[in-house]
Short mmCIF file of C-alpha atoms and ligand atoms in Angstrom, two decimals:
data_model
loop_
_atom_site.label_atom_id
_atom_site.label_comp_id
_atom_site.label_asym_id
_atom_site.label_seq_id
_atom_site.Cartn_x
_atom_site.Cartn_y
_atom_site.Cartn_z
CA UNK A 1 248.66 117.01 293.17
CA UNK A 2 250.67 115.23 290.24
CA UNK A 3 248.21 113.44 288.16
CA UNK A 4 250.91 111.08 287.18
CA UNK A 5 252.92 110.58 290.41
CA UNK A 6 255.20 107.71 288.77
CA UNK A 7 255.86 109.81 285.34
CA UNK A 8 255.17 113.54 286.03
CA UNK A 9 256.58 114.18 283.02
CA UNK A 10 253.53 112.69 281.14
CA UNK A 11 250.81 114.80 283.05
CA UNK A 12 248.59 117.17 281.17
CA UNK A 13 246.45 119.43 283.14
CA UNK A 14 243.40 119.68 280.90
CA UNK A 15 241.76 123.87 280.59
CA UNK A 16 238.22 123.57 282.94
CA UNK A 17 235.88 123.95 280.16
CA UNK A 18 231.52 123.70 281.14
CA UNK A 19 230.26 119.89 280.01
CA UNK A 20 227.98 120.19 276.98
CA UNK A 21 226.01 116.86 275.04
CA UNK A 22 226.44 116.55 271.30
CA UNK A 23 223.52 114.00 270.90
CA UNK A 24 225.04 111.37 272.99
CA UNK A 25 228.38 112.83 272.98
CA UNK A 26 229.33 114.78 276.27
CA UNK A 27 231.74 117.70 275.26
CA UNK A 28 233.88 119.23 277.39
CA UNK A 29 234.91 118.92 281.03
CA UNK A 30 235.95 115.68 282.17
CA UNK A 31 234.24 114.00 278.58
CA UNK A 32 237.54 112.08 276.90
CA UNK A 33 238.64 114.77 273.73
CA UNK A 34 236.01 113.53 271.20
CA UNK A 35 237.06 112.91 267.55
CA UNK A 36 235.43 114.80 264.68
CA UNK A 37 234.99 114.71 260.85
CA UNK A 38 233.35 115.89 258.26
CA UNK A 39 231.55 114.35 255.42
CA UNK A 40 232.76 115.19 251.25
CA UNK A 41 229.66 113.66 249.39
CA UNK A 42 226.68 115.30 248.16
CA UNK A 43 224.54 115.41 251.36
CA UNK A 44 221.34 114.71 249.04
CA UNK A 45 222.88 111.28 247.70
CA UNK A 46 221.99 109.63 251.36
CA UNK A 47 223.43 106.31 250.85
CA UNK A 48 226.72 107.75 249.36
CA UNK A 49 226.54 110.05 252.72
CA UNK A 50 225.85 106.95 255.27
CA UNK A 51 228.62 104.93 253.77
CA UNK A 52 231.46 107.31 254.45
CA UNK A 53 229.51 108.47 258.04
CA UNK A 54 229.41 104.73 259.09
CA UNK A 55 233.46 104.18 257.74
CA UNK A 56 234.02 107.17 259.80
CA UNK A 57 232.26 105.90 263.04
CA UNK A 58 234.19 102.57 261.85
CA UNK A 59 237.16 104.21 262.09
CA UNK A 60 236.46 105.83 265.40
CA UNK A 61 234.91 109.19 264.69
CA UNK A 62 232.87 110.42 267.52
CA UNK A 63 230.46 112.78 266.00
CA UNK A 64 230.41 113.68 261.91
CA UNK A 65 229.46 116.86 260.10
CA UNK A 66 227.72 117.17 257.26
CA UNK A 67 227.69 120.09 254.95
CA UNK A 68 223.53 121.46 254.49
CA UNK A 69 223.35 123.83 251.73
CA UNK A 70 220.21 123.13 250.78
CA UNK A 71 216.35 122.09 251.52
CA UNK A 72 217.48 118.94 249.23
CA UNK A 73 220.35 118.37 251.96
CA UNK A 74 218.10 119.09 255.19
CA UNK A 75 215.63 116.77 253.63
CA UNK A 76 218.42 114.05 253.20
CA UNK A 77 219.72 114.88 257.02
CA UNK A 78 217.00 113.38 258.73
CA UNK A 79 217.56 109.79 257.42
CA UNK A 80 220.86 109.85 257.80
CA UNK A 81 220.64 111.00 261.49
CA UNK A 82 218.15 108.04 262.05
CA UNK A 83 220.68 105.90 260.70
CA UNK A 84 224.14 107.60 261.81
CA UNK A 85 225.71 105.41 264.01
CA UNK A 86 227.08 108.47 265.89
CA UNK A 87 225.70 111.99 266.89
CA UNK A 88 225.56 114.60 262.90
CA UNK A 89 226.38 118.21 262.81
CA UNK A 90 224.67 119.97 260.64
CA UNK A 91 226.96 122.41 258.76
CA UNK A 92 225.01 125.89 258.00
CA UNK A 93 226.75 129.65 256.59
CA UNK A 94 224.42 131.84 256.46
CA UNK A 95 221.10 130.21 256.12
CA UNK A 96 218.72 130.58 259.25
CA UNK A 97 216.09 128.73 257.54
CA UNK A 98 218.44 125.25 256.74
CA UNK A 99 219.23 125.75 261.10
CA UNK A 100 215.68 125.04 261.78
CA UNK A 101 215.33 122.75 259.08
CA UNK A 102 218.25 120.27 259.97
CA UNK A 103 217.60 121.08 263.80
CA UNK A 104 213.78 119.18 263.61
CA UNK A 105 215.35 116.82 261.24
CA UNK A 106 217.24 115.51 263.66
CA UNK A 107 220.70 116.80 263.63
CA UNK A 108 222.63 116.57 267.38
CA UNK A 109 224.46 120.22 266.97
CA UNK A 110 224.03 123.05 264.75
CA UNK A 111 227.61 124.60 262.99
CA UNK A 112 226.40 128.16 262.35
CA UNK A 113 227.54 131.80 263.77
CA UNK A 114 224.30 133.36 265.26
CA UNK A 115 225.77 137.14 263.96
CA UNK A 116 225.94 135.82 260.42
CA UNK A 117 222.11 135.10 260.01
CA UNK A 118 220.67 138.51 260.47
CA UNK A 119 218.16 139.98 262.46
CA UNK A 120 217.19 139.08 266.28
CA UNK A 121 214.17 137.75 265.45
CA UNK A 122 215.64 135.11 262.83
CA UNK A 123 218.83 134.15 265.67
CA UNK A 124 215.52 133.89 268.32
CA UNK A 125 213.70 131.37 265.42
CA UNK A 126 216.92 129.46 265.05
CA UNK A 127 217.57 129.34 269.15
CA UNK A 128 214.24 128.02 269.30
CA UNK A 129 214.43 125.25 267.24
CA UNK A 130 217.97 124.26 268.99
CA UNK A 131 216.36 124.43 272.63
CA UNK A 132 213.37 122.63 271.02
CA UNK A 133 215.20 119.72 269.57
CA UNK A 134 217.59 119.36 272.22
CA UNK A 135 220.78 120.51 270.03
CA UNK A 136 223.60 122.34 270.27
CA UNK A 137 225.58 124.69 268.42
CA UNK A 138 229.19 125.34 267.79
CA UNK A 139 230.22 129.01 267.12
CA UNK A 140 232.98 128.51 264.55
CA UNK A 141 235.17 131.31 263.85
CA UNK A 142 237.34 131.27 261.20
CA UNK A 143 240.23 133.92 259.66
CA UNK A 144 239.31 133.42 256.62
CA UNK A 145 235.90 134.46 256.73
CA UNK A 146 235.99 137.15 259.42
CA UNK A 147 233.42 140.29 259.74
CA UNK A 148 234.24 143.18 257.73
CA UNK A 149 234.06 145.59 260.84
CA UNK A 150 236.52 143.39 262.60
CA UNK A 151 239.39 143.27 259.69
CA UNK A 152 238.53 147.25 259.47
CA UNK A 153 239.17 147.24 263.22
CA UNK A 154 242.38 144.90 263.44
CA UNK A 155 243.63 145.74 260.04
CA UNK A 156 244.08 141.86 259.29
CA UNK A 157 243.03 138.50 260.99
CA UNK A 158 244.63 138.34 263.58
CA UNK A 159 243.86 136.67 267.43
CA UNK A 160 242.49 139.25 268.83
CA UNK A 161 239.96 139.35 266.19
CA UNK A 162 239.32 136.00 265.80
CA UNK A 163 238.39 135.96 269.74
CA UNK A 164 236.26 139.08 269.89
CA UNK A 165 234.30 137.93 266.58
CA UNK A 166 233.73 134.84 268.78
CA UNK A 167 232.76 136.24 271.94
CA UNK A 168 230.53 138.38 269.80
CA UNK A 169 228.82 135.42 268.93
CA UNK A 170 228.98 133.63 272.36
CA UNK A 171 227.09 136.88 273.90
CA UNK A 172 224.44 136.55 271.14
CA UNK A 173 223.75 133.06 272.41
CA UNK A 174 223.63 133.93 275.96
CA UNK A 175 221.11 136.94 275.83
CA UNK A 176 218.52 134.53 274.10
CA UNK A 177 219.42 132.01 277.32
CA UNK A 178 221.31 129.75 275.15
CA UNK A 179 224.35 128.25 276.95
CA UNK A 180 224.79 124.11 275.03
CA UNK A 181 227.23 125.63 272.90
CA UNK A 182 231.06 124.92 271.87
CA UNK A 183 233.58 127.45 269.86
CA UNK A 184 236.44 126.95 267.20
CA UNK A 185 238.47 129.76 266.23
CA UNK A 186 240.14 128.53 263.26
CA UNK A 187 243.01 129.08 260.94
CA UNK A 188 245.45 127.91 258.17
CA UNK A 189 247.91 129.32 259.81
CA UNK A 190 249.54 127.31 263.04
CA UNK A 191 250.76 130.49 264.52
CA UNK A 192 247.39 131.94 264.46
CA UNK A 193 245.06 129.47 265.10
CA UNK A 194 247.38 128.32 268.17
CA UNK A 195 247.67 132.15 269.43
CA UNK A 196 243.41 132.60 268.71
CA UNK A 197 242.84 129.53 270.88
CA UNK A 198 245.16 129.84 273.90
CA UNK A 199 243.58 133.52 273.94
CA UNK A 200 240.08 131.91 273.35
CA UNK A 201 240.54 129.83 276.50
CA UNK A 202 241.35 132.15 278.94
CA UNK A 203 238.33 133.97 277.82
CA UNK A 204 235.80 131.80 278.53
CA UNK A 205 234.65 128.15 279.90
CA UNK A 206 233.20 127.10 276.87
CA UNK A 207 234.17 124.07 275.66
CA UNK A 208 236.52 124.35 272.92
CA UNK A 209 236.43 122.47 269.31
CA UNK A 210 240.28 122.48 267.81
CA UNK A 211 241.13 122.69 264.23
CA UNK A 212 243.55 123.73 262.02
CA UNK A 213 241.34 124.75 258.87
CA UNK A 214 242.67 123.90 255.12
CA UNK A 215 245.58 121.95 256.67
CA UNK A 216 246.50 120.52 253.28
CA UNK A 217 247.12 116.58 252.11
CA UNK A 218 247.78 113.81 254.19
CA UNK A 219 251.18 114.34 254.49
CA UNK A 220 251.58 118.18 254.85
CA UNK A 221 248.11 118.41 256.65
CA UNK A 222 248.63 115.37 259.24
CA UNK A 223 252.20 117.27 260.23
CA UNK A 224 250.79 120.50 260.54
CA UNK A 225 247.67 119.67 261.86
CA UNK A 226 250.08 117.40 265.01
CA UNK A 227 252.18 120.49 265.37
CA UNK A 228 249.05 123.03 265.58
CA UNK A 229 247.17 120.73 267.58
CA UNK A 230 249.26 118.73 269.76
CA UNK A 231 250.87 121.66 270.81
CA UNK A 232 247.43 123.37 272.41
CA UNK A 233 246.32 119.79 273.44
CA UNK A 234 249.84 119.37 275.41
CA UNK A 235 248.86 122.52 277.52
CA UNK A 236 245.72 121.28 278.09
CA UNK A 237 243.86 123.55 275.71
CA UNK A 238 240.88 121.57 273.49
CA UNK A 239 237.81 119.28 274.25
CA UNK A 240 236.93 118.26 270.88
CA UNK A 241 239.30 117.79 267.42
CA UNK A 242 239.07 117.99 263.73
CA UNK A 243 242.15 117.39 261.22
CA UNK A 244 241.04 118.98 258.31
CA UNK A 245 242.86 116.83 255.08
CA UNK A 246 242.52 117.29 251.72
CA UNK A 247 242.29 113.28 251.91
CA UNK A 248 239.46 110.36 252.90
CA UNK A 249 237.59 111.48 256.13
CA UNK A 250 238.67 108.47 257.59
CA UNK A 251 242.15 109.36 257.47
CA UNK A 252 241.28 112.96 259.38
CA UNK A 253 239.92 110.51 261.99
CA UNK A 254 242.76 108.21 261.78
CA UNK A 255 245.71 111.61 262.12
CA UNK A 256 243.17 112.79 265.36
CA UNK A 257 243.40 109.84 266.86
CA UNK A 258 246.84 109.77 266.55
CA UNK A 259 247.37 112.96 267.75
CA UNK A 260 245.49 111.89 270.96
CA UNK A 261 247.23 108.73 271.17
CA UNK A 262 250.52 110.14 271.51
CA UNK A 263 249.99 112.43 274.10
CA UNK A 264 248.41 109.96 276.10
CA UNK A 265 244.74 111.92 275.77
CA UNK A 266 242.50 108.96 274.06
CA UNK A 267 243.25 105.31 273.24
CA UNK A 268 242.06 103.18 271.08
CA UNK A 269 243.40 100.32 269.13
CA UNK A 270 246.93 98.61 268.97
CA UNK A 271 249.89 101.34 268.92
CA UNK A 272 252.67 99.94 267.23
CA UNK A 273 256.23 101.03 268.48
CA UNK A 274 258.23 100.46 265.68
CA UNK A 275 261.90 101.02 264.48
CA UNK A 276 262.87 103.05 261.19
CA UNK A 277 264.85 99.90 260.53
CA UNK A 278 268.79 99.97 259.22
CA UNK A 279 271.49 97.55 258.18
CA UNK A 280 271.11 95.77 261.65
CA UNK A 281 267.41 94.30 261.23
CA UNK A 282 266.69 90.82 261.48
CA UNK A 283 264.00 91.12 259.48
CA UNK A 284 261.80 93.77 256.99
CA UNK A 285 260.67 96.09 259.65
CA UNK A 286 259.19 98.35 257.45
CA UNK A 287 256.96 95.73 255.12
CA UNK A 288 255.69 94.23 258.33
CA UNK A 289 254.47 97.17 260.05
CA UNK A 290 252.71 98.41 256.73
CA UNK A 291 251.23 94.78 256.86
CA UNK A 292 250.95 94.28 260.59
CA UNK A 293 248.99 97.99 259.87
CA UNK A 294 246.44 96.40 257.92
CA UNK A 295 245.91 93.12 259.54
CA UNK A 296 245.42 94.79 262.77
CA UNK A 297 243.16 97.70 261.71
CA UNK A 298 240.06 95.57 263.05
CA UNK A 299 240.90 95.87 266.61
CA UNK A 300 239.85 98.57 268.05
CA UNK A 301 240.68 97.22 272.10
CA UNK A 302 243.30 99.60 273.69
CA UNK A 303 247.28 98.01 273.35
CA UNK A 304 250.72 98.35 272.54
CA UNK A 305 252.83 96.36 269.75
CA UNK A 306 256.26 96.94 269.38
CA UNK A 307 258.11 95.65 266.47
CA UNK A 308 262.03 96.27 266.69
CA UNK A 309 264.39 94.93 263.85
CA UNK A 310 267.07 94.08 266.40
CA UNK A 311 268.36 93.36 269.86
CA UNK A 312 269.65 97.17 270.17
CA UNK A 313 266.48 98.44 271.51
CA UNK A 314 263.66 95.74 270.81
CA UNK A 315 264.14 94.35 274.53
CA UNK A 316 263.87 97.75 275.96
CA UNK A 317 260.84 98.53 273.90
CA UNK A 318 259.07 94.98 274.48
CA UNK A 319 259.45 96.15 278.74
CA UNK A 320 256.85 98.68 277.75
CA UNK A 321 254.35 96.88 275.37
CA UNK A 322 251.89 94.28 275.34
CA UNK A 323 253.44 92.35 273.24
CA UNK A 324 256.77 92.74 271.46
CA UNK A 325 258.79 91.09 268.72
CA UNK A 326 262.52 91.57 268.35
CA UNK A 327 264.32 90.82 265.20
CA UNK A 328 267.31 88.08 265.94
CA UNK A 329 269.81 86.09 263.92
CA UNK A 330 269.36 82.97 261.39
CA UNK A 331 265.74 84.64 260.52
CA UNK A 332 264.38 83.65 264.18
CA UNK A 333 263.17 86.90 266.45
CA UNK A 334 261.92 86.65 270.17
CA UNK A 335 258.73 87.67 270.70
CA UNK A 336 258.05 89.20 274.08
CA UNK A 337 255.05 89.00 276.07
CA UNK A 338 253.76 91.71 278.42
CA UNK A 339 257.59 92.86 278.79
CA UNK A 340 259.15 89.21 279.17
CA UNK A 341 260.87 86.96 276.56
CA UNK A 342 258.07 84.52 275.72
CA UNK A 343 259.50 82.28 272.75
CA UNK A 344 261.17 82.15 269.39
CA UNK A 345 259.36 82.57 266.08
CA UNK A 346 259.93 82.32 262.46
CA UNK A 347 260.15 85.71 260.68
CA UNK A 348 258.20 83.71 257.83
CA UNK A 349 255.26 83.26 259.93
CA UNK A 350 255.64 86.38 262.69
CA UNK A 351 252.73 88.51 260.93
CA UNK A 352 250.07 85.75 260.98
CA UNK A 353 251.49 84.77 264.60
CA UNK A 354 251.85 88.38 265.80
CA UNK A 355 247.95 89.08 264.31
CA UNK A 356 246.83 86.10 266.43
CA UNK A 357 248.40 86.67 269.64
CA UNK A 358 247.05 90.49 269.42
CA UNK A 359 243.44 89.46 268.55
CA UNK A 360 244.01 86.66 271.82
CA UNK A 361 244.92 89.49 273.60
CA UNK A 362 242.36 91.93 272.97
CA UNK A 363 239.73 89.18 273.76
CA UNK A 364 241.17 89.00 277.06
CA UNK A 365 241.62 92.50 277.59
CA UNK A 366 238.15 93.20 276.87
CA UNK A 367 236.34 89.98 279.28
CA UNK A 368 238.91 91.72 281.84
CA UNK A 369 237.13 94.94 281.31
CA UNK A 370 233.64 93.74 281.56
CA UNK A 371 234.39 91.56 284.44
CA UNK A 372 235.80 94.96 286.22
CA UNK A 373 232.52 96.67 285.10
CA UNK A 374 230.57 93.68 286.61
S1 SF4 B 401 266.43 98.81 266.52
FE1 SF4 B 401 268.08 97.79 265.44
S2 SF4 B 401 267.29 97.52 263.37
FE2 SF4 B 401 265.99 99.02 264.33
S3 SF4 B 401 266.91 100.96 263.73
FE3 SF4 B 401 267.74 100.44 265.74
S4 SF4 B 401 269.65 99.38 265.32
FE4 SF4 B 401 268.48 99.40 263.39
#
């Protein structure tokens, strides 16, 4: 059956993946695609660490990693998991001991690849302490770091590779009885990464964590990241995201979001439809988006702005927002309300006007919601 019966062309038939919890966070199967980051401060320096975990969850980040190298950092982990706002992964390579640490520390999922910590008896010590604590783990695979006897094997990273290290890792996890666990199978590369993952999800009903590793800056890295991961999103492939930017971590959770936004996956805020602008604008499109932007960065209730220099398409974009404004003549625009022409405004006083009707709005959108709840 169409999901979408009146716009089949929007529908996106999500991969059956098993439901697992991330603290609080469900993962996987019906869950809504959860939105990642990871912290870039010195896990030890707590406070520094809160702040940019709490701007994250601010933001809108679902669940945030944090990097535990050391006993200092494991030590550090369990006050900022009593504090977190949202559910912390702890980030281990390597070091069994730093899995059990941060697991009775408190952290809600465990980042570490049992066949990189050595014998059985330390990947039964660390499965322990995950059952224990009630966390999970995510098996993340990446091309850059994959086992020796693989790139012997394969030559080069490669997909094939990348899956069979990770179902490597998944079997470990299942012989000790361990089954609360999600996989990545990352690259730099779009091709890669994109080929690893669609072949990662027809191997198994994990739930899959999506990332396109060392994207680069906020430009490049939001652009490739959209193209990597909006493409496997689109065919339904992914429960769980990270943009990785060489940039703020609350711009990784601002690209995700976007990401999810535009395919219809997650909403979340105001999304503003706006126009590149060109001779025929009635007003500064672009200034008033970049302010609009700002202003409007507080509301975090589900809606659509559109803000459309001129009669050419603002109409037709104001049928299919909450609220529109369209730029006219003699520095006057209409602005539209829930598709129909409401009233004039001044283009002096449209931002302040437009940031007031939207935070009206929102209120009412959210007593609607509770009502319905009620
Ligand atoms: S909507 Fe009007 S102002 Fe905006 S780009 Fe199109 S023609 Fe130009």
């Amino acid at each position: 059956m169409s999901l979408n019966p009146i716009r089949p062309w929007r529908n996106i038939e999500r991969r059956q993946s098993r439901k697992i919890m991330v603290g609080n966070v469900p993962v996987g199967g019906d869950a809504p695609i959860s939105v990642q980051t990871m912290t870039n401060t010195i896990t030890s320096d707590v406070r520094a660490t809160l702040d940019q975990v709490i701007r994250a969850a601010d933001a809108g980040a679902d669940i945030v990693r944090v990097s535990t190298p050391d006993v200092d950092s494991t030590v550090a982990l369990r006050e900022i998991c009593r504090e977190s706002p949202v559910p912390i992964v702890a980030d281990i390579h390597f070091h069994y001991k730093r899995a059990i640490e941060a697991a009775e520390a408190g952290a809600a999922c465990l980042r570490i690849n049992p066949g990189n910590i050595g014998d059985a008896k330390r990947v039964a010590e660390v499965v322990k302490a995950a059952k224990d604590h009630g966390c999970s783990i995510r098996i993340g695979v990446n091309a850059g770091s994959l086992e020796k006897h693989l790139l012997e094997k394969y030559g080069e990273p490669c997909p094939d590779a990348m899956v069979e290290s990770g179902l490597d890792h998944i079997r470990i996890l299942q012989d000790h009885d361990f089954h609360e666990f999600k996989i990545s199978v990352k690259a730099s590369d779009v091709f890669l990464a994109a080929a690893a993952y669609q072949q990662l999800a027809a191997a198994t009903d994990a739930p899959i964590h999506l990332g396109i590793t060392e994207a680069g800056g906020l430009t490049a890295g939001t652009v490739k990241s959209a193209v990597g991961l909006g493409s496997l999103l689109w065919f339904g492939i992914g429960d769980t995201i990270r943009v990785s930017l060489s940039a703020d971590p609350v711009e990784e959770v601002k690209v995700g979001y976007e990401i999810l936004k535009s395919l219809g996956l997650r909403t979340r805020g105001v999304q503003i439809i706006s126009c590149p602008s060109c001779a025929r604008q009635g007003f500064d499109v672009i200034k008033t988006v970049e302010k609009l932007e700002r202003r409007l960065e507080h509301i975090k209730t589900p809606m659509s702005l559109s803000i459309i220099g001129c009669v050419v398409n603002g109409p037709g974009e104001a049928l299919m927002t909450d609220i529109g404004f369209t730029g006219g003549g003699a520095g006057n625009g209409m602005v539209y309300m829930a598709g129909k022409q409401s009233h004039k405004m001044n283009n002096d006083q449209m931002i302040d006007h437009i940031v007031e009707l939207v935070e009206k709005r929102a209120g009412e959108i959210e007593a609607e919601t509770v009502k319905a709840a009620e």
